[in-house]
Amino acid sequence: MQLIACPWCGPREELEFSYGGQAHVAYPADPAGLTDEQWARYVFFRDNPKGPFAERWAHSAGCRRWFTAVRDTRTHQFVSVGPLAGSEATP
Amino acid sequence: MSRIEGYGRVDRSRTVTVTVDGTEYTGHPGDTLASVLLAHDARPLGTSVKFGRPRGIGAAWVEDPTGLVQIEEPFPEPMVLASTVEITDGLVARGVNGQGRLSDVADVARYDHRHVHCDVLVVGAGPAGLTAARRAARDGLDVVLVDDRPEPGGTLTGTETIDGRPSREFVADVVAELAADPRVTHLQRTTAFGHYDDGLVLALERRERGASRQRVHRIRAARVVIAAGAIERPVVFEDDDRPGVMLASAARDFLHRHGVLAGREVVVFTSDDAAYSAAVDLHDAGAAVRVLDARARVPEVWARRCAERGIEVSADTQVHGTLGDDRVTAALVGAERREVPCDLLLVSGGWNPTVHLFTHVGGRLGWDPALGAFRPAAPLPGVEVVGAADGTLDLAGCLRQAGGADAPHAEEEHGEPTMVLWRTAGEPARQFVDLQRDATVADIARAVGAGMRSVEHVKRYTTIGTAHDQGKTSGVVASGITAELLGRPIEDLGTTTFRPPYTPVAFAALAGRARGDLYDPVRTTAIHDRHVAAGAEFEDVGQWKRARHYPQPGEDMTAAVLRECAAVRTGVGILDGSTLGKIDVRGPDAAVLLDRLYTNMMSSLKVGRVRYGVMCGNDGMVFDDGTVLRLADDRFLVTTTTGNAAPVLDWMEEWLQTEWPDLRVRLTSVTEQLSIFAVAGPRSRDVVGAVFADLDVGNDAFGFMSWQDTALDGVPVRLARISFSGELAFEVAVSSWYAPALWDRLIEAGRPYGITPYGTETMHVLRAEKGYPIIGQDTDGTVSPHDLGLGWAVSRKKPDFLGRRSFARPQNQDLLRKQLVSLLPVDAATRLPEGSQIVHLAEDGRLPAPPVPMLGHVTSSYHSAALARPFALALVKGGRERIGEVVGVPVGGELVAAQIGDTVLVDPEGARRDG
């Protein structure tokens, strides 16, 4: 049971959090302008690196806020956490 | 009787009576079952699992591989170690022959758990642990100290000297100092059994008093100090499994803890120094002792102490076997197998640091040749290993390592290094390595012969280390013997992985209070007791209890549902729809958000109107559906399916926060705050009109898919013309505080019309007759709105919404996609089981030759009162093109013919919805 440092609430047990996959995958500005291949890339494909990986997490059973975390996929250690880019609030 | 005066810390002023294998034994508080049995020279406890060889007490604590008992009273427990069972009056146990037996009566004891947070957790209250705990406490830290034994002090017998005084006084002083410190929690009988990420340790407390029998402490510590000690390991020789063969330290333990001399004629076979203290102590307590040291050099100090006592010591001497029937009568010494009579054969092959908690969190071990054992190789952040657990076996070193500046002092002892001796010469098939599994050196040789090179593979092939003790004494020995057989150094092989739990933990303890009614939260609606009073049968929908149907005397579910369906189609029924997810969507950009989330247009919805909406994922597959009420320009009430209430709110929050943080919208769950009742049927207008006399419920004033606010005795009520049955219907919503009163009013007003409460099963039949899909029942995440015939709910005007782009993918254009259709069994009698496969029929109406083409499956299937026949909904490849076609559905070995039809089977022209 890892501790994950929510940017707003501080360290909490991992079961309070839910995983949101790779961070910084923006919804395409013009989906209709994409080829099927490009759209499928957005919908179905994500990176799977060995090492630091920027991910989205939500503190679902806490403040319910989404945040970005960099996690090392080899060790599960969280390297850093921070609010989402463009988020109106800062912790 | 082998109880020795002047020894042991049992309370001899009191007597405790226990029964083992039908014989009564007396002991004292502080005894274990094992010490009582040894005190009475009781016969062996049971027989081994595979060969039926006699088994007795092999050690004094959790490492014992053999002394298993079945507890019968006070509560049946299978396969626990006699060495760890503290005796209580009336305890009944018996030896285990082969396997234990699970209790066939329910455990009525309570188990619970507790969350603990501290700066430092110290595991083990031996000399190193006590010293470490005292040091942390003196530093002003919050300290938790846990130890698995009944009393603190670890292996200190009282014969040692610490800071110039008897060691037990040192223990008492430290314990008193810790007890006086409010920042210290000290728990004995508490086994730290698992160590997890970020300083989480689970510890099981065996409680002597209190409401619970056992308690799991979930301890989150900033720093974990592992002072778990070390476990002596045996040397393997022929017939080393005979009762009476015991770890040397165990005999010393029985003597000093319990005042029990485990044998009168003792042979000590050792390859290290520690066993000498057992030899000396047992001699001093009255036993005849002889020491056989495998090493060429006998440690000087011990040679002198033995000589003083007339204990014969032989160097360079090994035990090769034993004699005896159900217990050992002689050791066979040397290659010549000289018989040396004994009733207790003590063995010591060195010490394995108890590194379990260190390796649970990924700590790496390394072979220490000086120590002759594996010990922590590299430090872990936040984890400290001290004392014997770190391979510091001498008392002086333990105290120094754990104590820092004010470390207690003990005299240094200088001895001879341990000789690594895994086994002596003999017949491998009778050299037992894992006494619980009856696994021998021959089994390891067979594993190696079969090509296994990894100790993990050897473990699984031989089962060594997989019993209740998880190889506490056999694991490293098995690695050593494997290494020898392979001709490789043991450091290359390593040891098998230690996984939690350190000792067996009952599932009841892990479950704690989360059993029975507390296993999972149960959610009931505000009028649950009304359903109970009406005789409802309930079904679980997520955590909700929903009334499924209301059988009258003599009715089964089919009959009750047919009656309820008929009532709704011909008169009036009432359904508790309060479990529907409800989300209040508020803010200037609320309409923009909903336009992006729903496939249909919500911004064009007028205040006062209701619209059915479908939500898709980015993949274009249906995720949820429900109704949307526009309450104001900047406010909507969204409903979701019962099971999806939380996922839909999460979904909306995710998009709002991560993609569109610029939208000014707030989302609030109001599922529990708002109760909703559906009043449905041709007479529903009469009922609703009677309750809300001020409201014009006529079709012109209150049209389909519109809502109106009103009040009942000053309580705000919202009504909406929404129908999930195709009948004229009103959804009546009220604050849940007033739900019972409103329900009663509706029932009362409906009495003249025979108002019939109906449950979810009836609701399902009614909606299926109209072809309304249930998301999650008729869909499975691979179904698009178009597949469901909901293309009309997909906006063509909106430039974009979630899922839209995927509709254009070729996969979504495939004409052979599975589409929702109805199925009418041709015999008009068979109810097709949900989940049945649908197959193509050959010309003659039989199954075609394999592979039989699969067309789809039945998703919903019911008896219909309106149709007076069974019917089903199904997902069928290219289903809409096949309308009119007859397909086959294998049911219990028979092939049932069924005709594909349109989904709307009742009132296809929709004439009934306005009454």
CSV table of N, CA and C in Angstrom, one decimal, chain A residues 1 5 8 12 30 37 61 75 89:
chain,number,residue,atom,x,y,z
A,1,MET,N,0.9,-1.2,0.0
A,1,MET,CA,0.0,0.0,0.0
A,1,MET,C,0.9,1.2,0.0
A,5,ALA,N,1.4,11.3,-2.8
A,5,ALA,CA,1.2,12.6,-2.3
A,5,ALA,C,0.3,13.4,-3.2
A,8,TRP,N,-2.9,18.5,-3.1
A,8,TRP,CA,-3.8,19.3,-2.2
A,8,TRP,C,-3.9,18.7,-0.8
A,12,ARG,N,-1.5,10.2,1.0
A,12,ARG,CA,-2.6,9.3,1.4
A,12,ARG,C,-2.4,8.0,0.8
A,30,ASP,N,-9.3,19.2,-33.6
A,30,ASP,CA,-10.3,19.0,-34.7
A,30,ASP,C,-10.4,17.5,-35.1
A,37,GLU,N,-6.4,6.6,-38.9
A,37,GLU,CA,-5.2,6.2,-38.2
A,37,GLU,C,-4.8,7.1,-37.1
A,61,ALA,N,-11.1,9.3,-3.7
A,61,ALA,CA,-11.8,9.1,-2.4
A,61,ALA,C,-11.3,10.2,-1.4
A,75,THR,N,10.1,1.1,-10.5
A,75,THR,CA,10.1,1.0,-9.0
A,75,THR,C,8.7,1.4,-8.4
A,89,ALA,N,-6.8,26.1,-10.1
A,89,ALA,CA,-6.4,26.2,-8.7
A,89,ALA,C,-5.0,25.7,-8.5
